[in-house]
mmCIF file of C-alpha atoms in Angstrom:
data_model
loop_
_atom_site.group_PDB
_atom_site.id
_atom_site.type_symbol
_atom_site.label_atom_id
_atom_site.label_comp_id
_atom_site.label_asym_id
_atom_site.label_seq_id
_atom_site.Cartn_x
_atom_site.Cartn_y
_atom_site.Cartn_z
ATOM 1 C CA MET A 1 37.109 84.614 0.207
ATOM 2 C CA LYS A 2 39.882 85.663 -1.757
ATOM 3 C CA LEU A 3 40.417 87.864 0.843
ATOM 4 C CA LEU A 4 41.257 84.695 3.442
ATOM 5 C CA LEU A 5 43.101 83.351 0.954
ATOM 6 C CA ALA A 6 44.659 86.767 -0.066
ATOM 7 C CA LEU A 7 45.277 86.905 4.324
ATOM 8 C CA PHE A 8 46.501 84.026 4.139
ATOM 9 C CA ILE A 9 49.290 83.925 1.425
ATOM 10 C CA VAL A 10 50.709 86.956 3.568
ATOM 11 C CA PHE A 11 51.035 86.452 6.857
ATOM 12 C CA SER A 12 52.559 82.698 5.343
ATOM 13 C CA LEU A 13 55.139 84.470 3.214
ATOM 14 C CA VAL A 14 55.864 86.716 6.321
ATOM 15 C CA ALA A 15 56.236 83.854 8.807
ATOM 16 C CA VAL A 16 58.424 83.032 5.991
ATOM 17 C CA ALA A 17 60.652 85.595 6.032
ATOM 18 C CA VAL A 18 61.111 85.592 9.567
ATOM 19 C CA PRO A 19 65.216 84.664 9.864
ATOM 20 C CA VAL A 20 66.053 81.711 12.460
ATOM 21 C CA ARG A 21 69.040 82.484 14.375
ATOM 22 C CA ALA A 22 71.867 79.523 12.515
ATOM 23 C CA ALA A 23 73.256 77.115 15.725
ATOM 24 C CA GLU A 24 76.138 79.192 16.963
ATOM 25 C CA LYS A 25 79.612 76.911 15.842
ATOM 26 C CA VAL A 26 82.310 77.231 18.680
ATOM 27 C CA ILE A 27 85.587 75.937 19.832
ATOM 28 C CA VAL A 28 85.724 75.450 23.806
ATOM 29 C CA ASP A 29 88.875 75.520 24.959
ATOM 30 C CA SER A 30 88.838 74.537 28.775
ATOM 31 C CA ASP A 31 91.236 73.327 31.741
ATOM 32 C CA MET A 32 89.059 70.747 31.649
ATOM 33 C CA VAL A 33 87.626 70.141 35.299
ATOM 34 C CA GLU A 34 84.879 66.881 36.510
ATOM 35 C CA MET A 35 81.182 69.100 36.500
ATOM 36 C CA PHE A 36 81.144 72.250 37.484
ATOM 37 C CA ASP A 37 82.762 74.395 36.561
ATOM 38 C CA ASP A 38 84.368 73.419 33.180
ATOM 39 C CA GLY A 39 82.381 70.121 33.261
ATOM 40 C CA VAL A 40 78.618 71.686 33.357
ATOM 41 C CA ALA A 41 79.573 74.611 31.315
ATOM 42 C CA MET A 42 80.971 71.979 27.740
ATOM 43 C CA LEU A 43 77.951 69.808 28.883
ATOM 44 C CA LEU A 44 75.761 72.764 28.476
ATOM 45 C CA LEU A 45 76.745 74.228 25.168
ATOM 46 C CA ALA A 46 77.192 70.326 23.972
ATOM 47 C CA ASN A 47 73.186 69.585 24.494
ATOM 48 C CA ALA A 48 71.965 73.723 23.359
ATOM 49 C CA PRO A 49 70.183 73.328 20.250
ATOM 50 C CA GLU A 50 71.254 76.880 19.584
ATOM 51 C CA VAL A 51 74.529 75.645 19.834
ATOM 52 C CA GLU A 52 76.768 73.583 16.922
ATOM 53 C CA LEU A 53 79.894 72.353 19.585
ATOM 54 C CA LEU A 54 82.891 71.644 17.422
ATOM 55 C CA GLY A 55 84.900 70.399 19.826
ATOM 56 C CA VAL A 56 86.820 70.642 22.875
ATOM 57 C CA THR A 57 90.543 71.932 23.294
ATOM 58 C CA THR A 58 92.378 71.384 26.825
ATOM 59 C CA VAL A 59 95.438 73.527 28.116
ATOM 60 C CA ALA A 60 97.372 73.448 31.462
ATOM 61 C CA GLY A 61 95.099 75.551 33.952
ATOM 62 C CA ASN A 62 93.285 74.065 36.345
ATOM 63 C CA THR A 63 95.200 70.655 35.408
ATOM 64 C CA TRP A 64 97.035 69.777 33.193
ATOM 65 C CA PRO A 65 96.726 68.436 29.640
ATOM 66 C CA SER A 66 96.431 64.686 29.975
ATOM 67 C CA GLU A 67 93.805 65.075 33.153
ATOM 68 C CA GLY A 68 91.586 67.121 31.819
ATOM 69 C CA THR A 69 91.187 64.898 28.461
ATOM 70 C CA ALA A 70 90.336 62.222 30.413
ATOM 71 C CA PHE A 71 87.760 63.774 32.348
ATOM 72 C CA ALA A 72 86.161 65.655 29.298
ATOM 73 C CA LEU A 73 85.471 62.196 27.547
ATOM 74 C CA ARG A 74 84.362 60.646 30.394
ATOM 75 C CA GLN A 75 81.499 63.858 31.368
ATOM 76 C CA LEU A 76 81.072 62.997 27.394
ATOM 77 C CA GLU A 77 80.563 59.453 28.283
ATOM 78 C CA LEU A 78 78.332 59.366 30.740
ATOM 79 C CA SER A 79 75.450 62.141 28.418
ATOM 80 C CA GLY A 80 76.239 60.141 25.490
ATOM 81 C CA LEU A 81 77.563 62.856 23.609
ATOM 82 C CA ASP A 82 80.426 62.139 20.906
ATOM 83 C CA VAL A 83 82.274 65.574 20.328
ATOM 84 C CA PRO A 84 86.421 65.375 19.344
ATOM 85 C CA VAL A 85 88.228 66.114 22.284
ATOM 86 C CA ALA A 86 92.115 67.437 21.110
ATOM 87 C CA GLU A 87 95.186 67.304 24.086
ATOM 88 C CA GLY A 88 96.776 70.400 24.187
ATOM 89 C CA VAL A 89 99.282 72.551 25.825
ATOM 90 C CA ALA A 90 101.122 71.398 28.549
ATOM 91 C CA ARG A 91 102.999 74.514 29.366
ATOM 92 C CA PRO A 92 102.935 78.097 30.082
ATOM 93 C CA LEU A 93 104.810 80.364 27.373
ATOM 94 C CA ARG A 94 107.312 81.647 30.454
ATOM 95 C CA PRO A 95 110.459 79.582 30.481
ATOM 96 C CA GLY A 96 111.163 77.718 34.059
ATOM 97 C CA ARG A 97 107.250 78.801 35.727
ATOM 98 C CA VAL A 98 106.013 75.404 36.496
ATOM 99 C CA GLU A 99 109.927 74.817 38.283
ATOM 100 C CA ASN A 100 109.895 77.665 39.733
ATOM 101 C CA PHE A 101 106.463 78.139 41.067
ATOM 102 C CA ALA A 102 107.439 77.901 44.493
ATOM 103 C CA THR A 103 110.027 79.914 44.646
ATOM 104 C CA GLU A 104 107.733 82.610 42.405
ATOM 105 C CA ARG A 105 104.814 82.227 45.103
ATOM 106 C CA LYS A 106 106.666 83.181 48.209
ATOM 107 C CA MET A 107 107.099 86.809 46.299
ATOM 108 C CA PHE A 108 103.618 87.991 44.563
ATOM 109 C CA GLY A 109 102.034 86.706 47.821
ATOM 110 C CA ILE A 110 98.552 84.761 47.392
ATOM 111 C CA GLY A 111 94.919 86.004 47.160
ATOM 112 C CA ALA A 112 91.653 85.315 48.613
ATOM 113 C CA ASP A 113 91.546 81.881 46.894
ATOM 114 C CA GLN A 114 95.322 80.010 47.477
ATOM 115 C CA TRP A 115 94.377 77.397 44.602
ATOM 116 C CA VAL A 116 96.574 77.260 42.059
ATOM 117 C CA GLY A 117 95.280 74.319 39.897
ATOM 118 C CA ALA A 118 98.231 72.131 38.411
ATOM 119 C CA LEU A 119 100.687 74.247 39.529
ATOM 120 C CA ASP A 120 101.377 72.592 43.240
ATOM 121 C CA ARG A 121 101.506 68.554 41.276
ATOM 122 C CA ALA A 122 102.662 66.686 39.351
ATOM 123 C CA ASP A 123 101.898 66.320 35.467
ATOM 124 C CA PRO A 124 100.339 62.796 35.370
ATOM 125 C CA GLY A 125 101.324 62.670 30.800
ATOM 126 C CA ASP A 126 98.857 59.820 29.780
ATOM 127 C CA TRP A 127 95.833 60.937 29.346
ATOM 128 C CA GLU A 128 94.479 56.898 29.394
ATOM 129 C CA ALA A 129 96.527 55.612 32.250
ATOM 130 C CA PHE A 130 94.856 58.545 34.371
ATOM 131 C CA TYR A 131 90.941 57.852 33.204
ATOM 132 C CA ARG A 132 91.830 53.849 34.578
ATOM 133 C CA THR A 133 93.406 54.476 37.753
ATOM 134 C CA THR A 134 90.318 57.834 38.403
ATOM 135 C CA TYR A 135 87.902 56.023 37.089
ATOM 136 C CA ASN A 136 88.661 51.370 37.571
ATOM 137 C CA ALA A 137 87.788 51.585 33.635
ATOM 138 C CA ALA A 138 89.158 51.868 29.824
ATOM 139 C CA PRO A 139 87.176 54.996 28.014
ATOM 140 C CA THR A 140 84.638 54.489 25.535
ATOM 141 C CA LEU A 141 86.041 57.251 23.638
ATOM 142 C CA ALA A 142 89.955 58.584 22.713
ATOM 143 C CA PRO A 143 90.920 61.903 21.805
ATOM 144 C CA ASP A 144 91.280 63.530 18.504
ATOM 145 C CA ARG A 145 94.734 62.676 16.594
ATOM 146 C CA ARG A 146 94.950 66.755 16.249
ATOM 147 C CA HIS A 147 96.500 69.014 18.670
ATOM 148 C CA ALA A 148 94.661 71.324 20.565
ATOM 149 C CA VAL A 149 97.010 74.381 18.361
ATOM 150 C CA ASP A 150 96.276 72.342 14.980
ATOM 151 C CA PHE A 151 92.582 71.404 15.885
ATOM 152 C CA ILE A 152 91.443 74.879 16.774
ATOM 153 C CA ILE A 153 93.456 76.447 12.900
ATOM 154 C CA GLU A 154 91.705 73.679 11.367
ATOM 155 C CA MET A 155 88.169 74.075 12.585
ATOM 156 C CA VAL A 156 88.724 77.892 11.663
ATOM 157 C CA ARG A 157 89.753 77.742 8.589
ATOM 158 C CA ALA A 158 86.731 75.463 7.734
ATOM 159 C CA ASN A 159 84.243 77.665 9.190
ATOM 160 C CA PRO A 160 85.704 81.560 8.691
ATOM 161 C CA ASN A 161 83.370 84.646 10.082
ATOM 162 C CA GLU A 162 81.191 81.339 11.749
ATOM 163 C CA VAL A 163 83.218 80.070 14.703
ATOM 164 C CA THR A 164 83.123 81.639 18.717
ATOM 165 C CA ILE A 165 85.115 80.324 20.765
ATOM 166 C CA ALA A 166 85.263 80.057 24.643
ATOM 167 C CA ALA A 167 88.127 80.674 26.322
ATOM 168 C CA ILE A 168 87.169 79.423 29.345
ATOM 169 C CA GLY A 169 90.949 77.816 30.408
ATOM 170 C CA PRO A 170 94.179 80.133 30.097
ATOM 171 C CA ALA A 171 94.718 81.553 27.025
ATOM 172 C CA THR A 172 98.274 78.717 26.166
ATOM 173 C CA ASN A 173 96.519 76.903 22.847
ATOM 174 C CA LEU A 174 94.872 80.375 21.226
ATOM 175 C CA ALA A 175 97.918 82.362 21.615
ATOM 176 C CA LEU A 176 99.866 79.413 20.395
ATOM 177 C CA ALA A 177 97.334 78.669 17.232
ATOM 178 C CA ILE A 178 97.946 83.121 16.588
ATOM 179 C CA LEU A 179 101.382 82.791 16.574
ATOM 180 C CA LYS A 180 101.367 79.575 14.036
ATOM 181 C CA ALA A 181 98.572 80.573 11.858
ATOM 182 C CA PRO A 182 98.124 84.320 12.403
ATOM 183 C CA ASP A 183 95.397 83.769 8.790
ATOM 184 C CA ILE A 184 93.103 82.433 11.241
ATOM 185 C CA VAL A 185 92.840 86.073 13.607
ATOM 186 C CA PRO A 186 90.248 87.590 10.940
ATOM 187 C CA LEU A 187 88.213 84.785 10.265
ATOM 188 C CA VAL A 188 87.130 83.999 13.937
ATOM 189 C CA LYS A 189 83.464 85.597 14.889
ATOM 190 C CA ARG A 190 84.461 85.593 18.399
ATOM 191 C CA VAL A 191 86.490 84.669 20.757
ATOM 192 C CA VAL A 192 84.154 85.234 24.594
ATOM 193 C CA TYR A 193 86.891 84.768 26.766
ATOM 194 C CA MET A 194 86.693 84.021 31.232
ATOM 195 C CA GLY A 195 89.603 85.735 32.424
ATOM 196 C CA GLY A 196 90.094 88.799 33.816
ATOM 197 C CA SER A 197 89.374 91.181 36.870
ATOM 198 C CA PHE A 198 89.009 95.104 36.087
ATOM 199 C CA SER A 199 87.482 96.302 38.730
ATOM 200 C CA GLN A 200 87.777 94.146 41.901
ATOM 201 C CA PRO A 201 91.209 92.589 43.249
ATOM 202 C CA GLY A 202 92.492 89.069 41.698
ATOM 203 C CA ASN A 203 91.677 85.049 44.117
ATOM 204 C CA VAL A 204 94.965 83.613 43.701
ATOM 205 C CA THR A 205 97.337 86.763 43.899
ATOM 206 C CA PRO A 206 96.393 90.402 45.492
ATOM 207 C CA ALA A 207 96.650 91.385 41.665
ATOM 208 C CA ALA A 208 95.368 88.643 39.404
ATOM 209 C CA GLU A 209 92.136 85.801 38.354
ATOM 210 C CA PHE A 210 93.815 82.323 38.407
ATOM 211 C CA ASN A 211 93.286 82.455 33.825
ATOM 212 C CA TRP A 212 95.496 84.638 33.065
ATOM 213 C CA TRP A 213 97.654 84.645 35.681
ATOM 214 C CA PHE A 214 98.334 81.236 35.088
ATOM 215 C CA ASP A 215 99.918 81.934 31.461
ATOM 216 C CA PRO A 216 99.437 85.990 32.248
ATOM 217 C CA GLU A 217 101.913 86.748 28.232
ATOM 218 C CA ALA A 218 99.275 83.395 26.464
ATOM 219 C CA ALA A 219 96.357 85.564 27.826
ATOM 220 C CA ARG A 220 98.299 89.308 25.724
ATOM 221 C CA ILE A 221 99.164 87.547 22.677
ATOM 222 C CA ALA A 222 95.432 86.761 22.617
ATOM 223 C CA VAL A 223 93.662 90.130 23.920
ATOM 224 C CA ARG A 224 96.610 91.958 21.602
ATOM 225 C CA ALA A 225 94.683 90.782 18.491
ATOM 226 C CA PRO A 226 92.455 91.782 15.789
ATOM 227 C CA PHE A 227 89.422 89.826 16.343
ATOM 228 C CA ARG A 228 86.732 90.920 15.393
ATOM 229 C CA GLU A 229 85.006 90.883 18.700
ATOM 230 C CA GLN A 230 86.400 90.755 21.869
ATOM 231 C CA VAL A 231 84.360 89.632 25.662
ATOM 232 C CA VAL A 232 85.560 89.417 28.598
ATOM 233 C CA VAL A 233 83.189 87.317 31.434
ATOM 234 C CA GLY A 234 86.010 88.389 34.539
ATOM 235 C CA LEU A 235 85.322 88.614 38.621
ATOM 236 C CA ASP A 236 83.222 91.381 37.376
ATOM 237 C CA VAL A 237 80.874 89.825 36.726
ATOM 238 C CA CYS A 238 80.974 86.478 38.222
ATOM 239 C CA GLU A 239 81.566 86.763 41.742
ATOM 240 C CA LYS A 240 78.310 89.461 42.009
ATOM 241 C CA VAL A 241 76.324 85.394 40.528
ATOM 242 C CA PRO A 242 76.161 83.386 44.391
ATOM 243 C CA PHE A 243 76.573 79.701 43.390
ATOM 244 C CA ARG A 244 74.561 77.993 46.778
ATOM 245 C CA ARG A 245 72.979 74.822 48.253
ATOM 246 C CA ASP A 246 69.349 75.486 46.903
ATOM 247 C CA ARG A 247 70.416 75.989 43.067
ATOM 248 C CA TYR A 248 72.776 72.554 43.587
ATOM 249 C CA ASP A 249 69.961 70.247 44.789
ATOM 250 C CA ALA A 250 67.731 72.113 42.217
ATOM 251 C CA ILE A 251 70.345 71.465 39.419
ATOM 252 C CA LEU A 252 70.525 67.682 40.686
ATOM 253 C CA LYS A 253 66.330 66.961 40.885
ATOM 254 C CA VAL A 254 67.171 68.185 36.922
ATOM 255 C CA TRP A 255 69.126 65.155 36.233
ATOM 256 C CA GLY A 256 67.809 62.876 38.688
ATOM 257 C CA ASP A 257 70.001 59.702 39.824
ATOM 258 C CA GLY A 258 73.145 58.953 36.904
ATOM 259 C CA GLY A 259 76.635 59.361 36.599
ATOM 260 C CA LEU A 260 76.424 63.227 36.213
ATOM 261 C CA SER A 261 74.595 62.823 39.038
ATOM 262 C CA ASP A 262 76.548 61.051 40.833
ATOM 263 C CA MET A 263 79.911 63.146 39.947
ATOM 264 C CA LEU A 264 78.906 66.105 40.753
ATOM 265 C CA ARG A 265 78.281 64.433 44.699
ATOM 266 C CA ALA A 266 81.959 63.269 45.150
ATOM 267 C CA ASN A 267 83.883 65.801 43.634
ATOM 268 C CA TYR A 268 84.458 69.243 45.700
ATOM 269 C CA LEU A 269 81.602 70.736 46.185
ATOM 270 C CA GLY A 270 79.070 68.184 46.106
ATOM 271 C CA LYS A 271 81.054 67.747 49.017
ATOM 272 C CA SER A 272 81.234 71.065 50.287
ATOM 273 C CA PHE A 273 77.851 71.268 49.871
ATOM 274 C CA GLU A 274 77.137 67.666 51.897
ATOM 275 C CA SER A 275 78.836 68.452 54.737
ATOM 276 C CA ASP A 276 78.018 72.399 54.820
ATOM 277 C CA PRO A 277 74.413 73.645 53.720
ATOM 278 C CA ALA A 278 75.602 77.729 53.896
ATOM 279 C CA PHE A 279 78.630 76.739 51.760
ATOM 280 C CA SER A 280 78.606 79.353 48.528
ATOM 281 C CA HIS A 281 80.989 79.564 46.173
ATOM 282 C CA TYR A 282 80.848 81.000 42.499
ATOM 283 C CA ILE A 283 81.298 79.677 38.994
ATOM 284 C CA TRP A 284 82.478 80.998 36.198
ATOM 285 C CA ASP A 285 82.754 79.711 33.025
ATOM 286 C CA VAL A 286 78.857 78.000 32.979
ATOM 287 C CA ILE A 287 78.334 81.450 33.166
ATOM 288 C CA THR A 288 80.459 82.449 29.487
ATOM 289 C CA ALA A 289 78.355 79.657 28.601
ATOM 290 C CA ALA A 290 75.504 80.630 29.138
ATOM 291 C CA ILE A 291 76.013 84.067 27.494
ATOM 292 C CA ILE A 292 77.061 82.155 23.742
ATOM 293 C CA ILE A 293 73.878 80.198 24.035
ATOM 294 C CA ASP A 294 72.036 83.384 25.214
ATOM 295 C CA PRO A 295 73.666 86.894 24.888
ATOM 296 C CA SER A 296 70.603 88.588 25.653
ATOM 297 C CA LEU A 297 71.285 87.110 28.829
ATOM 298 C CA VAL A 298 73.753 90.511 29.119
ATOM 299 C CA THR A 299 72.867 93.602 30.986
ATOM 300 C CA ALA A 300 75.396 95.835 31.337
ATOM 301 C CA THR A 301 79.166 96.454 29.627
ATOM 302 C CA ARG A 302 81.887 98.197 29.415
ATOM 303 C CA THR A 303 84.353 99.047 26.762
ATOM 304 C CA HIS A 304 87.420 99.472 26.695
ATOM 305 C CA ALA A 305 91.593 98.343 25.368
ATOM 306 C CA ILE A 306 92.456 95.794 27.482
ATOM 307 C CA ASP A 307 95.727 94.522 28.260
ATOM 308 C CA ILE A 308 97.461 92.141 30.443
ATOM 309 C CA THR A 309 100.593 92.592 32.804
ATOM 310 C CA THR A 310 103.203 90.066 32.215
ATOM 311 C CA ASP A 311 105.959 92.142 33.735
ATOM 312 C CA PHE A 312 107.534 89.256 36.214
ATOM 313 C CA GLY A 313 106.627 91.548 39.537
ATOM 314 C CA LEU A 314 103.861 91.876 42.595
ATOM 315 C CA SER A 315 101.099 92.638 39.357
ATOM 316 C CA TYR A 316 101.884 89.430 36.719
ATOM 317 C CA GLY A 317 99.126 88.962 35.314
ATOM 318 C CA HIS A 318 97.408 91.694 36.580
ATOM 319 C CA SER A 319 94.283 92.667 34.622
ATOM 320 C CA LEU A 320 93.689 96.296 32.590
ATOM 321 C CA ALA A 321 90.620 98.661 31.193
ATOM 322 C CA TYR A 322 92.027 101.434 29.810
ATOM 323 C CA PRO A 323 88.260 103.898 29.300
ATOM 324 C CA ALA A 324 89.883 106.643 27.383
ATOM 325 C CA VAL A 325 93.716 105.257 24.990
ATOM 326 C CA GLY A 326 94.979 101.992 25.642
ATOM 327 C CA PRO A 327 98.840 101.486 24.687
ATOM 328 C CA GLU A 328 100.090 100.936 21.643
ATOM 329 C CA GLY A 329 98.586 97.210 20.587
ATOM 330 C CA SER A 330 95.935 97.229 23.169
ATOM 331 C CA ARG A 331 92.735 96.522 21.404
ATOM 332 C CA PRO A 332 89.111 97.188 22.375
ATOM 333 C CA ALA A 333 87.197 94.343 23.905
ATOM 334 C CA THR A 334 83.393 93.638 25.432
ATOM 335 C CA ILE A 335 83.693 93.737 29.621
ATOM 336 C CA VAL A 336 80.065 91.452 30.493
ATOM 337 C CA THR A 337 80.080 93.357 34.348
ATOM 338 C CA GLU A 338 75.849 92.590 34.680
ATOM 339 C CA ILE A 339 73.736 89.919 33.675
ATOM 340 C CA ASP A 340 69.878 88.757 34.736
ATOM 341 C CA THR A 341 70.673 86.370 37.523
ATOM 342 C CA GLU A 342 67.815 84.680 37.223
ATOM 343 C CA ARG A 343 67.211 84.759 33.906
ATOM 344 C CA PHE A 344 70.726 82.552 33.849
ATOM 345 C CA TRP A 345 69.502 79.735 37.012
ATOM 346 C CA LYS A 346 66.534 79.441 34.588
ATOM 347 C CA LEU A 347 68.052 78.604 30.992
ATOM 348 C CA LEU A 348 71.412 75.936 32.967
ATOM 349 C CA LEU A 349 68.135 74.830 35.288
ATOM 350 C CA ASN A 350 66.196 74.940 32.168
ATOM 351 C CA SER A 351 65.955 70.428 31.313
ATOM 352 C CA GLU A 352 66.147 70.979 27.494
ATOM 353 C CA TYR A 353 69.481 71.645 28.092
ATOM 354 C CA TRP A 354 70.113 67.993 29.703
ATOM 355 C CA PRO A 355 67.778 65.415 28.019
ATOM 356 C CA LYS A 356 66.946 62.341 29.202
ATOM 357 C CA ARG A 357 69.959 60.086 27.630
ATOM 358 C CA VAL A 358 72.583 61.039 30.562
ATOM 359 C CA LYS A 359 73.084 58.587 32.912
#
């Protein structure tokens, strides 16, 4: 009896001593769209028990921040979630880029993907007016009173050494936060970027991937900041994970009937899958979110000094990796090159991340 009691005490102590991973504190900095890709990444992180989503900041890229703010709030409402959303910077850092974009496009060429995001339309400016027009309803949530740049600064200062920034849009908010408050850089736990393409052509131009092409000057400021850890999820890995009709159908089955499923069916991807069962696409930001939730999904990486070309020419926005020595000012980053795709899809289709409160 004494022996059994002793063994019970030992095993109890061992069980107590097993470390429990604390929830990862995350800020999603995003050029938000409906559903795939940014919207699903946001909701995945918001629902994941491994993550405490501190907030969402919107930036110009796929959408204008006014549009992105409305999209973020709508998707959170449909999910029964109340997460701070702070509207951010509405222009890339290079002066005149928006006004002169048509000329730039003629000069620098077009890649395999002709998508240029917000640069092909005017900024609606007012998130609430855009929300009411888009959804024919009044919002039930409102944005955070702070500007996105200030939100990032305040969250990092309030949670030193604990915040992961998921930079899944252009880096304009992050770059301006660095310039305004350089003291936050050593306080950030890590930055996980969706951006760049180091071993294959770009998508939006032959030289550049969309996020870092949209604001190369901001991307350069960010990747050259002395963060303790930088992880890059670029086209190198994202274009190895195709999104096909069977996965689309499986996601709808997990979500069930409701607003999110209706939103997915109504957007570009949903319409494309419905009209062409052989249609295939990629996902970028969702991979970034999944890696934050479960870093063990990553199966291959390489670590190099990285940099961005900001010369306004044919290579504008080109991402560079240096196996030996990078230019002065460049910093090392971990470039993800492979993930466990089967486990990734299992995570995305795990009902634990899509609770029944989804409307």
